[in-house]
Every structure is written in C-alpha cells, then in structure tokens.
Short mmCIF file of C-alpha atoms and ligand atoms in Angstrom, two decimals:
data_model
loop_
_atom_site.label_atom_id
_atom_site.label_comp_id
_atom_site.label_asym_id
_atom_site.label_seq_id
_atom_site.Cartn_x
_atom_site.Cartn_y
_atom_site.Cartn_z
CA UNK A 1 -14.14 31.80 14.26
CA UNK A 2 -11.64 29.88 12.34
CA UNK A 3 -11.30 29.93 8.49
CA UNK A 4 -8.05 27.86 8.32
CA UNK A 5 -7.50 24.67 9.89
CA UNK A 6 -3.92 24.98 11.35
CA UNK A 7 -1.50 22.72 14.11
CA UNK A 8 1.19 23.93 16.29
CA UNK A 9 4.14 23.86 14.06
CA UNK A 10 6.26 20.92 15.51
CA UNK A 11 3.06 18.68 15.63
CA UNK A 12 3.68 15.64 14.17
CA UNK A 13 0.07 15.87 12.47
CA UNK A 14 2.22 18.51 10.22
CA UNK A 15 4.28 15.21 9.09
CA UNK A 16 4.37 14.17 5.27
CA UNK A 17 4.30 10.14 6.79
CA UNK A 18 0.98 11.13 8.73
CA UNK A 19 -1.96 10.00 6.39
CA UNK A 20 -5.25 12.18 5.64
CA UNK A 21 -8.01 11.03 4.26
CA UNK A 22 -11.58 10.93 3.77
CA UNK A 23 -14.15 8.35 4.05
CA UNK A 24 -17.35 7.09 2.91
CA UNK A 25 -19.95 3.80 3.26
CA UNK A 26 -20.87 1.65 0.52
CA UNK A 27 -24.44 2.28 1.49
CA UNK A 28 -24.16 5.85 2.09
CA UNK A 29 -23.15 6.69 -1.53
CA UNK A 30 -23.55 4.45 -3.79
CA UNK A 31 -26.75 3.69 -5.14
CA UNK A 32 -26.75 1.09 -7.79
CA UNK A 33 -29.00 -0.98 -5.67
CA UNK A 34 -30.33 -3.39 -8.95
CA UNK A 35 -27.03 -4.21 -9.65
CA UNK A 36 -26.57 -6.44 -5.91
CA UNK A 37 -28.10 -8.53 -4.09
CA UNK A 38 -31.04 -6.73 -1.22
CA UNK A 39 -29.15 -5.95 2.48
CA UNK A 40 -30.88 -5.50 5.37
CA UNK A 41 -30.73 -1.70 4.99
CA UNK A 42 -32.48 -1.87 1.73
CA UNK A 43 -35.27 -4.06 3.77
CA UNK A 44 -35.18 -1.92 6.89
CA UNK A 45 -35.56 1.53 4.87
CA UNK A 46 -38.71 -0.39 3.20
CA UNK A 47 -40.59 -0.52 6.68
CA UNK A 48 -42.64 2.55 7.40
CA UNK A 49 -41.33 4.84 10.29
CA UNK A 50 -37.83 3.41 10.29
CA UNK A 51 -35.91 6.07 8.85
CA UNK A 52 -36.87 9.85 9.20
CA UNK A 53 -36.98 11.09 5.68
CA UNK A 54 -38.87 7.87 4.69
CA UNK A 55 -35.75 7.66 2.29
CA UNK A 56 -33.67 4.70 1.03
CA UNK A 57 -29.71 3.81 -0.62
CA UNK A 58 -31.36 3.42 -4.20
CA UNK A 59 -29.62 6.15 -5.34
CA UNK A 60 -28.21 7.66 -3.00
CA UNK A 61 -24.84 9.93 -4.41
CA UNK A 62 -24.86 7.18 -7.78
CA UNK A 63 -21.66 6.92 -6.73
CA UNK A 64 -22.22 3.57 -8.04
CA UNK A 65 -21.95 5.40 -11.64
CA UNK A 66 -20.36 8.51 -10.91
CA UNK A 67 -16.93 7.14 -8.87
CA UNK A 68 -14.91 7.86 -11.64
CA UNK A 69 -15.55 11.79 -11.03
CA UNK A 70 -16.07 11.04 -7.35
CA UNK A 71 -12.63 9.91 -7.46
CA UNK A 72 -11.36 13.00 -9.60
CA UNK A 73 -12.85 15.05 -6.86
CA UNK A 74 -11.11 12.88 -3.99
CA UNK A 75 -7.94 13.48 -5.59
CA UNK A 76 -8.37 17.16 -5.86
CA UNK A 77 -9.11 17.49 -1.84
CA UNK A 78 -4.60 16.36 -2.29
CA UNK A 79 -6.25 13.66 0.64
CA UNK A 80 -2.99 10.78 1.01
CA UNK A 81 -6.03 8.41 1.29
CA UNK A 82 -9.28 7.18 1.07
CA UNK A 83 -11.66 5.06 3.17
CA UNK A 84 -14.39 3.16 1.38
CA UNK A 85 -16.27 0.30 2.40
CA UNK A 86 -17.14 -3.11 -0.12
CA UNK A 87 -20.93 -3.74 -0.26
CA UNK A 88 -20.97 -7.99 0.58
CA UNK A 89 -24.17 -8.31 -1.44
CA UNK A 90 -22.83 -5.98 -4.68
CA UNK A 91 -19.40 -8.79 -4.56
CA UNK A 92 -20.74 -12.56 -3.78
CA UNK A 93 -23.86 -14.18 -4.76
CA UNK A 94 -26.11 -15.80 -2.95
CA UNK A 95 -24.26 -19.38 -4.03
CA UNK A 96 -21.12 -18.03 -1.88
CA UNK A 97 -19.09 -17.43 -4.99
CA UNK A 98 -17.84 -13.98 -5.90
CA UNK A 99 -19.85 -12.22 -8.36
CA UNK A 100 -17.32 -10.79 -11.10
CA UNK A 101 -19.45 -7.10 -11.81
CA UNK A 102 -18.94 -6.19 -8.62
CA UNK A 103 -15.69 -7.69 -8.08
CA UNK A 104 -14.95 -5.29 -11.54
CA UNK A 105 -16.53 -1.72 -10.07
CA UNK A 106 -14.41 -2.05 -7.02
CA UNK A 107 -11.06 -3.40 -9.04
CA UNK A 108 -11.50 0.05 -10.93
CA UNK A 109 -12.03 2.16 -8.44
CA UNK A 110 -9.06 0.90 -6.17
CA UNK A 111 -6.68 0.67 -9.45
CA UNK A 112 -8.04 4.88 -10.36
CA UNK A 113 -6.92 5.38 -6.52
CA UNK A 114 -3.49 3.27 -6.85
CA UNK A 115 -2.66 5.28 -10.20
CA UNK A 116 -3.48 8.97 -8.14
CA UNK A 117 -0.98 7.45 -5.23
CA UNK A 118 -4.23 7.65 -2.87
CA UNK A 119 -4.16 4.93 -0.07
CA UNK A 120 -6.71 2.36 -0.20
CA UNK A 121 -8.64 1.87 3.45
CA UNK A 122 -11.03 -1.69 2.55
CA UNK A 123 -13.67 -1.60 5.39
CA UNK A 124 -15.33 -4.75 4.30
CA UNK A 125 -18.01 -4.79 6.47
CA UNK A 126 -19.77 -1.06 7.09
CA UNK A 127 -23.58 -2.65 7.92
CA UNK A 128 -24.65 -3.58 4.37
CA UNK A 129 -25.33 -7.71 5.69
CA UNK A 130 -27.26 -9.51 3.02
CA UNK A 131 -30.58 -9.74 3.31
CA UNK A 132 -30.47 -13.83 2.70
CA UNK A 133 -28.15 -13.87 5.22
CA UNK A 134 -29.98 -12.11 8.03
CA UNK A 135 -32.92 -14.20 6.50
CA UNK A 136 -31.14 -17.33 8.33
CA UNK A 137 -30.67 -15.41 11.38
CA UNK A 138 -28.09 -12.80 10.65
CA UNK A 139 -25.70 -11.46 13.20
CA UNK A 140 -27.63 -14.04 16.00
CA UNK A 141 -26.53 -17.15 14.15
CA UNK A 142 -23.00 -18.61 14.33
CA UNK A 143 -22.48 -19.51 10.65
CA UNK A 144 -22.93 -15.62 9.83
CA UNK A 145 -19.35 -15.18 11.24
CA UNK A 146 -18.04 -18.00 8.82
CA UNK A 147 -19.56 -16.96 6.09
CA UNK A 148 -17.85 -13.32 6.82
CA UNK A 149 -14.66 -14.98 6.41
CA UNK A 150 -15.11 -16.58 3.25
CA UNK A 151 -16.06 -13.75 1.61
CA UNK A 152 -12.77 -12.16 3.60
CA UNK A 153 -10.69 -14.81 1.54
CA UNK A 154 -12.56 -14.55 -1.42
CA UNK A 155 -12.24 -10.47 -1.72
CA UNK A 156 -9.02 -10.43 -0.45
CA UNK A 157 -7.87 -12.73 -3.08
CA UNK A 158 -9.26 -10.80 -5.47
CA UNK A 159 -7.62 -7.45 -4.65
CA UNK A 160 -4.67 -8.53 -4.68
CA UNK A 161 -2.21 -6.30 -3.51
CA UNK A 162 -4.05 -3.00 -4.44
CA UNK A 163 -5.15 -1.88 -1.16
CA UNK A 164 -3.31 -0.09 2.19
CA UNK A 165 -5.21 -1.40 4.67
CA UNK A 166 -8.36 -3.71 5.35
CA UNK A 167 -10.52 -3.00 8.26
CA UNK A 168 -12.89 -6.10 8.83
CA UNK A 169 -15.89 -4.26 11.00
CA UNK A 170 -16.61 -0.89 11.28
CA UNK A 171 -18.29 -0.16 14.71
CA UNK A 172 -19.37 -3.60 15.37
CA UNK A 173 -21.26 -1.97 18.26
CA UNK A 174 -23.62 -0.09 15.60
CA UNK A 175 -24.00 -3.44 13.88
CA UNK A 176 -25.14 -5.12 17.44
CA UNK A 177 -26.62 -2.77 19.28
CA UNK A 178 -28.56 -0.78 17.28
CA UNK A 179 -29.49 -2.96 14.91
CA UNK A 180 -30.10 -6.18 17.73
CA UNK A 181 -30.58 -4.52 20.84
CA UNK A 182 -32.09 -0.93 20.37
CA UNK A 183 -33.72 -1.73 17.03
CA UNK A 184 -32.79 1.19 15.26
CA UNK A 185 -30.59 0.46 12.90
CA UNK A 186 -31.54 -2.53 10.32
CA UNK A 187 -32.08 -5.32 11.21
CA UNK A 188 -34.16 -3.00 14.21
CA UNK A 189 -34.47 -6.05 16.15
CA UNK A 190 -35.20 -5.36 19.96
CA UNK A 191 -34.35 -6.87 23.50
CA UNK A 192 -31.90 -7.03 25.70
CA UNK A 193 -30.93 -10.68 25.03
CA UNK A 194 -29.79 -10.27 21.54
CA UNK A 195 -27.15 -7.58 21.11
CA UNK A 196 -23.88 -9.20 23.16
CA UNK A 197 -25.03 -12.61 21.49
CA UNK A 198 -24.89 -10.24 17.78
CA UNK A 199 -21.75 -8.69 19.31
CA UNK A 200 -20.11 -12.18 19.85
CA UNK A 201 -20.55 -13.32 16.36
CA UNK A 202 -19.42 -10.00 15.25
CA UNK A 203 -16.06 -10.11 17.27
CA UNK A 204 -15.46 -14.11 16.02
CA UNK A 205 -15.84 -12.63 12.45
CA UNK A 206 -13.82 -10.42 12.99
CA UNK A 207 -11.07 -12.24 14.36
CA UNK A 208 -11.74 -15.44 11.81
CA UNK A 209 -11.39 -12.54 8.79
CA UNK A 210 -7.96 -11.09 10.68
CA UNK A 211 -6.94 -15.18 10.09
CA UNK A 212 -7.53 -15.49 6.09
CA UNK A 213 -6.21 -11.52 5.94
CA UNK A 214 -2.79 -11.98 7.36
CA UNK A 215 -2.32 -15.02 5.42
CA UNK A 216 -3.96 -13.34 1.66
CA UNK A 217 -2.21 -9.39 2.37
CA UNK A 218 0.60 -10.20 4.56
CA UNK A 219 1.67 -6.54 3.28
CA UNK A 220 -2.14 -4.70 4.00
CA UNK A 221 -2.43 -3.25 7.61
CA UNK A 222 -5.10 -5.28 8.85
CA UNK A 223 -7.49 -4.06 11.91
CA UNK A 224 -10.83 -3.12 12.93
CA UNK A 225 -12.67 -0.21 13.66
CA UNK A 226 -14.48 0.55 16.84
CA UNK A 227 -16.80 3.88 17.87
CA UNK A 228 -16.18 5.09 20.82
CA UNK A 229 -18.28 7.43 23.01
CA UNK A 230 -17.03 7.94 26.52
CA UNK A 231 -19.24 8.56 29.37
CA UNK A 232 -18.91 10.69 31.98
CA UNK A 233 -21.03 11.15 35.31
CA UNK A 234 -23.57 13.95 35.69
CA UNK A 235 -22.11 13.98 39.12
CA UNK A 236 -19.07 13.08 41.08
CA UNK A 237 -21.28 11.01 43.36
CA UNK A 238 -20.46 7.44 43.53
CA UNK A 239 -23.22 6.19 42.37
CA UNK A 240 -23.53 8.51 38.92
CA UNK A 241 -19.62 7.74 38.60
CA UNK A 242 -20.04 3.63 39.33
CA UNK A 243 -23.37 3.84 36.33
CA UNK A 244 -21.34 5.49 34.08
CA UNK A 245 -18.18 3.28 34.86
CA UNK A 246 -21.09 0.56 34.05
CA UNK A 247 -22.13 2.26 30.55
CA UNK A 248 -18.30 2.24 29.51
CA UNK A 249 -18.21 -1.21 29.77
CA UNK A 250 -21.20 -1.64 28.39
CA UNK A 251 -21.03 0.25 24.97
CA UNK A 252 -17.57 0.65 24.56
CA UNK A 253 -14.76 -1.44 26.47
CA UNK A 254 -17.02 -4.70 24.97
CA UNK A 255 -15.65 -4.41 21.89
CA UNK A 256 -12.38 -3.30 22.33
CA UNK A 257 -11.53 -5.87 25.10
CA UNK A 258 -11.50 -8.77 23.65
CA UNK A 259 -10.03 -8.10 21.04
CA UNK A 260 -6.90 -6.97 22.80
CA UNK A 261 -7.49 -8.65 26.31
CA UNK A 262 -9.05 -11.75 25.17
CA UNK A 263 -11.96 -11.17 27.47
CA UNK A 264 -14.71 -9.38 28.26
CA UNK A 265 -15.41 -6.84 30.58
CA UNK A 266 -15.98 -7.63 33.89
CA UNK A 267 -20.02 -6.73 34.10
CA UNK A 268 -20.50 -9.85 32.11
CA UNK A 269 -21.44 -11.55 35.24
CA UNK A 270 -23.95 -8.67 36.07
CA UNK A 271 -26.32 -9.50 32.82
CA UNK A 272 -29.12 -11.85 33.12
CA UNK A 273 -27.61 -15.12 31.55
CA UNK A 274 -29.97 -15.02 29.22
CA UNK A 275 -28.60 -11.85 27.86
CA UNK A 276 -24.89 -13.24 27.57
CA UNK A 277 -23.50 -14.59 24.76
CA UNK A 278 -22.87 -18.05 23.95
CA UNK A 279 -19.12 -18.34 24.25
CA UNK A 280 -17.11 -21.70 22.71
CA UNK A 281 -13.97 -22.81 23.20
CA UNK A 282 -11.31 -21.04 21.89
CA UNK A 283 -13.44 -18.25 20.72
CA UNK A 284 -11.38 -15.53 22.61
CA UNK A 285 -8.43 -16.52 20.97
CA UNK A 286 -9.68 -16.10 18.03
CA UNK A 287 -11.21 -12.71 18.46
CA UNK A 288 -7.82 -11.63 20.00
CA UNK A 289 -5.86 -11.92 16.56
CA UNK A 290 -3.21 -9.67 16.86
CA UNK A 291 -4.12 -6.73 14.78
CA UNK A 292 -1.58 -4.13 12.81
CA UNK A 293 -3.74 -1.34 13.73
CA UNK A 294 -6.87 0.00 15.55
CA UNK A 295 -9.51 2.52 14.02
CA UNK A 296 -11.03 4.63 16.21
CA UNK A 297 -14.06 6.87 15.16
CA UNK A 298 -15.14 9.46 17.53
CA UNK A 299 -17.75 12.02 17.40
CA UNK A 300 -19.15 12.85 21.00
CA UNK A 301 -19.57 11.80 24.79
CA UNK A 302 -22.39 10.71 26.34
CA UNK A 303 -23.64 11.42 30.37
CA UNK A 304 -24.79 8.96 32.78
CA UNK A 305 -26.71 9.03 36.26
CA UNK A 306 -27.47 6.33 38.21
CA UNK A 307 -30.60 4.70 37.74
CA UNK A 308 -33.26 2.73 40.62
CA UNK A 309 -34.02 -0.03 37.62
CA UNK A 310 -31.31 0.31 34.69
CA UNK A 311 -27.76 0.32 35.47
CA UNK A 312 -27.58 3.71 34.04
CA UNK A 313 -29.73 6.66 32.30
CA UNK A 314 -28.14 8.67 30.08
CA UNK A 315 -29.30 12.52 30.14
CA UNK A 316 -29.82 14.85 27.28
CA UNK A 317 -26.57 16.29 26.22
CA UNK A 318 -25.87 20.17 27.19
CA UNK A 319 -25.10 22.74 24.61
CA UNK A 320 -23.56 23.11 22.09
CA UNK A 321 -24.51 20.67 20.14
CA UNK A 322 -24.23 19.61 15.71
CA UNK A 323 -27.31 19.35 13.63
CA UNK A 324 -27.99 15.92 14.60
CA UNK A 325 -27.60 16.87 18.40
CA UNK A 326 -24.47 15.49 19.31
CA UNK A 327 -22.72 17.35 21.73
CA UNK A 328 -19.57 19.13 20.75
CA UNK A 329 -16.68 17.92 23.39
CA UNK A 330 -13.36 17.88 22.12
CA UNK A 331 -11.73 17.06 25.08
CA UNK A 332 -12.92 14.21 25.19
CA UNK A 333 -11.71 13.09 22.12
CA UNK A 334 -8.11 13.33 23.39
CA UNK A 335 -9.19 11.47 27.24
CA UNK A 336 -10.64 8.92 25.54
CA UNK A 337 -7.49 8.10 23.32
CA UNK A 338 -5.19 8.40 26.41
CA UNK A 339 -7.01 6.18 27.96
CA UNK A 340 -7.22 3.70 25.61
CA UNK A 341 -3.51 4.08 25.63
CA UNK A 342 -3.33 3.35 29.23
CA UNK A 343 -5.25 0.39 29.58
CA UNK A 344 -4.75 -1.61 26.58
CA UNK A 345 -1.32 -2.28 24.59
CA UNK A 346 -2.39 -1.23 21.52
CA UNK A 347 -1.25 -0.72 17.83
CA UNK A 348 -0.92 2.28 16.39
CA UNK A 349 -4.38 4.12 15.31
CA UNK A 350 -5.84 5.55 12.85
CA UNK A 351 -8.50 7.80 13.48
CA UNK A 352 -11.05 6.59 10.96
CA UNK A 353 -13.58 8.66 11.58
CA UNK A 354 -14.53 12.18 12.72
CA UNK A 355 -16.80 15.29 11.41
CA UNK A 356 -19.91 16.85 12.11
CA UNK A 357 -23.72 17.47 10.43
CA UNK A 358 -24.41 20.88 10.15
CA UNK A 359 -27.19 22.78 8.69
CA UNK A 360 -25.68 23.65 5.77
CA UNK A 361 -26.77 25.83 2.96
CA UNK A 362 -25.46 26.20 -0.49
CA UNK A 363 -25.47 29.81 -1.52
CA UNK A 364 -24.29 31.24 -5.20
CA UNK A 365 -22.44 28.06 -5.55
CA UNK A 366 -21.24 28.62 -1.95
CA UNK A 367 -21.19 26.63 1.56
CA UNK A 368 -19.71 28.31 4.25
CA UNK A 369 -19.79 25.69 7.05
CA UNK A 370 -17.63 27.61 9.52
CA UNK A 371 -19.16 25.73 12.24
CA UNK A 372 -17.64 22.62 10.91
CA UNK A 373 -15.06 23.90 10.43
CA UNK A 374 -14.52 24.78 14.02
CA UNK A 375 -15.26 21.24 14.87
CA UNK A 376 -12.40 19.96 12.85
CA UNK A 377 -9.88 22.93 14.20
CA UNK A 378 -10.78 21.78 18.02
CA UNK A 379 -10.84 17.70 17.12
CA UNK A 380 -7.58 17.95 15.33
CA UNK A 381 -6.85 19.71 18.29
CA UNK A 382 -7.33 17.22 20.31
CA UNK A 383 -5.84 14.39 18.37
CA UNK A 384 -2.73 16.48 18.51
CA UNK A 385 -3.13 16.44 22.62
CA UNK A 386 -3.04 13.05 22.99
CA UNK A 387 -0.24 12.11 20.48
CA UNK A 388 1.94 14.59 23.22
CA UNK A 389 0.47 12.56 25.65
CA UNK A 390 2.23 9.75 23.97
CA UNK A 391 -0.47 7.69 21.79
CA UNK A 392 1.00 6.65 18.61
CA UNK A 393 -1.91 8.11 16.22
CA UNK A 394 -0.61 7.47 12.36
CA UNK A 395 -3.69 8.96 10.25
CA UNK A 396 -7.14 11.05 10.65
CA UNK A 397 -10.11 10.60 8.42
CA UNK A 398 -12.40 13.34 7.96
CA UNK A 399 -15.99 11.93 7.80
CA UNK A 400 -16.99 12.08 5.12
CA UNK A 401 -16.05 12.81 2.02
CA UNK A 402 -19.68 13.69 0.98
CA UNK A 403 -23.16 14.01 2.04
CA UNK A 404 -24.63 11.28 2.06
CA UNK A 405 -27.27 9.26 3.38
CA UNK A 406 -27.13 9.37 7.67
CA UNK A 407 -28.71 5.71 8.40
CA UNK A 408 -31.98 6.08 10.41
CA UNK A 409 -31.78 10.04 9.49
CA UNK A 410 -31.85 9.69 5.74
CA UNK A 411 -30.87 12.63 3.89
CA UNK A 412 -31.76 14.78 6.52
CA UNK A 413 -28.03 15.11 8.23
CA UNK A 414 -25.22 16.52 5.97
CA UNK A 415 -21.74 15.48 7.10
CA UNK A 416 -19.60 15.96 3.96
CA UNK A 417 -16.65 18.61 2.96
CA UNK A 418 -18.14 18.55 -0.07
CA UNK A 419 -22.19 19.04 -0.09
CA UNK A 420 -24.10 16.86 -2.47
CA UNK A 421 -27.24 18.46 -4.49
CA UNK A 422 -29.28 14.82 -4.55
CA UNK A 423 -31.84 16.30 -7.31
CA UNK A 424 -28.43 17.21 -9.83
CA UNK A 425 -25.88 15.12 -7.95
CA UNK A 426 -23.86 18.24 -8.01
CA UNK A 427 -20.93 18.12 -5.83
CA UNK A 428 -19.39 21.35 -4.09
CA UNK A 429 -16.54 21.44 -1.74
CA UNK A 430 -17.27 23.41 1.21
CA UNK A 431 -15.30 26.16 3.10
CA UNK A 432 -14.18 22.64 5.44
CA UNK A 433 -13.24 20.52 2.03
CA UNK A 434 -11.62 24.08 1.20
CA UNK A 435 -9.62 24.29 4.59
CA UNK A 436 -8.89 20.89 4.90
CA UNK A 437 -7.02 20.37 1.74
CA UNK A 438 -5.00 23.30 2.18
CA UNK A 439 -4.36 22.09 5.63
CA UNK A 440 -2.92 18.55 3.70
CA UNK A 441 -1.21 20.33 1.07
CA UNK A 442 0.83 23.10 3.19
CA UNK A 443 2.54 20.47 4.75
C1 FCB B 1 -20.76 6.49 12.20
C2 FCB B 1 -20.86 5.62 10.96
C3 FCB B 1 -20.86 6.38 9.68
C4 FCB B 1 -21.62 7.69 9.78
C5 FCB B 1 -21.21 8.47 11.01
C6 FCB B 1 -21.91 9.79 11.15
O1 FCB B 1 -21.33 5.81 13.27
O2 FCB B 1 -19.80 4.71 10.91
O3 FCB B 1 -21.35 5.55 8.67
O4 FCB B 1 -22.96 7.47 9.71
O5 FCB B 1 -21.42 7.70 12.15
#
C-alpha cells in the first residue's frame, strides 16, 4: 500500500510548467443559497426521493462565507491551481443583468487566488441552471443556449483578466442525460426523446459562449469539459463488442464529436427521429469553435452486452470497486486518452477531474484514506502512460478539494483530500491532501 504519491523520475508530470490543482462545484460547497436566485438543484433536492440523504446545497461547506479560509487552506495544499465553478443564478438576475453581490464574492475570491499565484479554472456552467430558466423549458428550449452566452459576455467582462482558463460546460452529458433522459439528476426529466435534443442546446451554448470568450479573454484558455467513461464488451463476441461500440457513441463520442468533428456520431440515424435533435443551419459550426484546450474528467469504465430490445445493457461492475461503486480501472484511464488522441486532433488537455469516495473516517483528528490514495498513485499512473504514448496532457485536477455534497447521493459520498465535519465545518486534510501536496511541492 502506498503512502507517497510518486512518478518515474523523467515523467514530465514531475515538470514545474505541469499544473496541479484541485477542484470544486459551486453547488457542491457553497451554501449561501438566500443570497441567489433558486436552480434547478435547489428545486430537485426539494422533491421527496430524489436525492439519498434527503439533503440539499443550503449550506452545504458555507463556502459561500468561509472561502476566505477555504482559500488559505487551498493555498497550503502548494496546488499551482484551482478549479471552481460560477453559480449563474448567485451572478445575473432574473432581468438578464448581472447582479453586483455576486459579481463581488467571486471578484474576491479570484483576486485572494491571483495574489497566492494560484491559477484560476472558471467552469461557468457546473449544473446550477436557474430555476426561471428551466421554468421556460430549460436545456429543451433553444433560447436557453442564448441566454448562456450572454451571461458568458456579461461574466467574462466582468473578470476581466483575473482568470487562467474558462471552461463553458462541465460534462454536458450529466447536464443532458441525467438530468433529461435518465431523470436523475435535476431537472430528473425522463424519456428517450429529450436528452440529445438537451445535448444539442448544450453543445450550441457551448460553442456560442467559446464566440463572446475568445473575443472578451483573448489571453484565458478557453474549452470545455467532457466525462468520459469508456465501455468495454463483457465479451469479445461481435455482438457484445458492436453494443458497446454503440454505448461509446452514445454517452461519450456525442459530445466530443462535434465539437471537434463538426458532426455527430454516426448512430444518429439509428434513433427514432423523434429522439434526434433539432439541428439548424450552421449549428455545427458553431459548436465546432476551435477550442484552446479540452478537459477531460475520468473516474471509471463501464461494460456492455448486447441486448434483444436496447442497443446495449450495461452489467454490474466487478470488483474492486470506491464507496459509491465505481469500479477501480486505471487502465482505462490511459486507453481512453490514447484514443481520444487517435481519433480526434485535439488540444492539449487538462485532466479536470479525477478522485475517488471512500468510506472515510476521521480518527484523533486523523483520516487515513490509503485507499484513495492508491487510486491517485495508479490514475496518475496512468496519465503518465498515455503522455509516453504521446498525448499532450498539460495539468491534473484532483477531485475535489473537499467533501462535499455528491448530487443525487447527498452527503453520503466523501471525495475530498481534505474531509469536511458538516456539523463544525471543520476541515482536515487527509493522508491523500497530505501526499498530494508533497507530491506538488517535491518537484
Ligand atoms: C462528476 C462531477 C462532479 C462530481 C464528480 C464525483 O461527474 O462533475 O461534480 O460530482 O463527478
């Protein structure tokens, strides 16, 4: 078992110019709900049975009035950056117009990051919609994506030139999906024929908010960032290999396509037309904005077999597995980024997101989460692999910085290096925060 996180010696992970940093959700941490407008989460964690705990983001880590510490603490971990995403309903009112407060709590944090030399990473959009928004159809009506890029202009205008890089979406597959196909995620809407319609309106957002960022931070890297979970067949037979082939395409090359093929997959033509998306002219070229970089977030591989009705089935992952039952698969980490590498031209990537829940327990002041840390040893592995493999990886972002709350699972799923106390909002680095900064700081 691993105390130390450690990397071959030439590795160019050991590089002062390759960033580390941690991330974190607006929703996740910060509380401070009466001071924003409602988002569909805050609706969504108000329905009975949606999320596990029967918990909500009122509170959450107040990071909403403890950043300033939060941001002590973030600077302590010697991280070269940090990830955080903008709550949309905490920054423009319902009129359209920004609201100053929460212009003001995010100008101070980024200027308390810019004066500790920490990297800003803007995720603007991390799930949070407005509830008035999804009120007039959210993600399933057009306007929603124009409406994204005014309040792109309007925040990017008023950051100025204090942050690193802007990522418009993060995991727009979550966002449609789960939240418009699967139902469970907010908005938990469900059927078939609404999440590639959510997913186009996500992609044109994102490529209309790549348009107003070149053009307001010329000098921010400006991207997205996509989940990816690759698939792989229970068996080699061809028809467990051609579902899972199906799944791929399904889940993860649909996002990722477009935006650097200007198309989508190829199984397009396989959906019911009523469950395509509503495509209008020069829509692709929009979504396929040239982008400075691409986030990737990876935590675990799924496995398909071919199914009589569905295209595919996917089967209960094997052992072993993290407290929220995610298989651990490094290797797949490092296959997936190759073959990203292979099929797409891409820019370089950040990895934006990567970690593990574990059952952790504090003890005499004390959390000993070598199992995470084993999950970070073999992942950093495997980011390693595939930047020998040739894929241009600039920056890894440990997920997250903090417990905090896990969507649907509440409270119940602890993914932070540092583990968060929600009766005290105590915050203690664990061994991994422990391991992980020394890892940054013996460079
Ligand atoms: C990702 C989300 C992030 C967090 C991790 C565990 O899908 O982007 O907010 O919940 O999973």
């Amino acid at each position: 078992m691993t105390v130390k996180l450690t990397l071959p010696a030439q590795s160019e992970m050991l590089s002062k110019d390759f960033i580390y940093g941690v991330a974190t959700a607006s929703f996740q941490i910060e509380g401070g709900a009466n001071n924003r407008l409602p988002c569909i989460w805050d609706t969504f964690c108000d329905t009975p049975g949606k999320v596990v705990d029967g918990s909500n983001g009122d509170i959450a880590c107040d990071h909403y009035n403890l950043w300033q510490q939060d941001v002590e603490l973030i600077a302590s971990l010697g991280v070269d950056a940090y990830r955080l995403s903008i709550s949309w309903p905490r920054v423009i009112n319902e009129s359209g117009e920004l609201n100053p407060a929460g212009v003001d709590y995010y100008l101070n944090i980024l200027d308390s990051l810019k004066s500790k030399n920490i990297k800003a990473f803007v995720t603007l959009y991390h799930w949070d919609l407005p509830q008035y928004l999804e009120d007039e159809g959210g993600w399933l009506n057009r306007a929603t994506a124009y409406k994204f890029r005014d309040y792109a202009d309007k925040i990017s205008l008023a950051f100025g030139d204090r942050v690193y890089s802007y990522a418009t979406l993060n995991e727009p597959f979550c966002s449609a999906f789960l939240g418009y196909e699967a139902g469970v995620h907010a908005p938990g809407i469900v059927g078939k024929e609404f999440g590639k319609k959510a997913a186009h309106h996500l992609l044109l957002a994102h490529g209309l908010a790549m348009q107003v960022l070149v053009k307001n931070s010329p000098n921010s890297q400006n991207g997205i960032v996509l989940n990816f979970t690759p698939g792989y067949p229970e068996s080699t037979s061809l028809a467990d290999v051609k579902a899972t082939a199906f799944a791929d395409d399904y889940f993860n090359q649909w996002y990722i396509k477009p935006i650097f093929d200007g198309e989508y997959p190829e199984i397009m033509a396989q959906l019911p037309t009523a469950h395509q998306p509503e495509i209008h002219e020069g829509d692709m070229a929009i979504i396929a904005h040239p982008t400075d970089f691409l986030g990737v977030n990876f935590y675990t591989r799924a496995i398909y077999r071919a199914d009589a009705d569905e295209h595919f089935l996917q089967i209960d992952p094997p052992e072993p597995h993290t407290d929220i039952g995610w298989e651990i698969y490094p290797q797949a980490f490092t296959e997936l980024l190759v073959s990203l590498n292979d099929k797409y031209s891409l820019p370089p990537i950040y990895i934006t997101e990567n970690g593990a829940a574990m059952a952790d327990r504090l003890v005499d002041g004390v959390v000993n989460d070598i199992d995470r840390i084993d999950y970070y040893q073999s992942h950093l592995n495997a980011v390693h692999d595939a930047i020998e493999q040739g894929v241009q990886v600039s920056g890894y972002f440990a997920w997250s910085l903090m417990d905090n709350f896990e969507w649907a699972e509440g409270y119940l799923k602890r993914f932070g290096i540092v583990y968060v106390d929600y009766d005290t909002q105590v915050r203690t680095i664990k061994a991994s925060g422990l391991a992980y900064k020394a890892l940054i700081s013996n460079r």
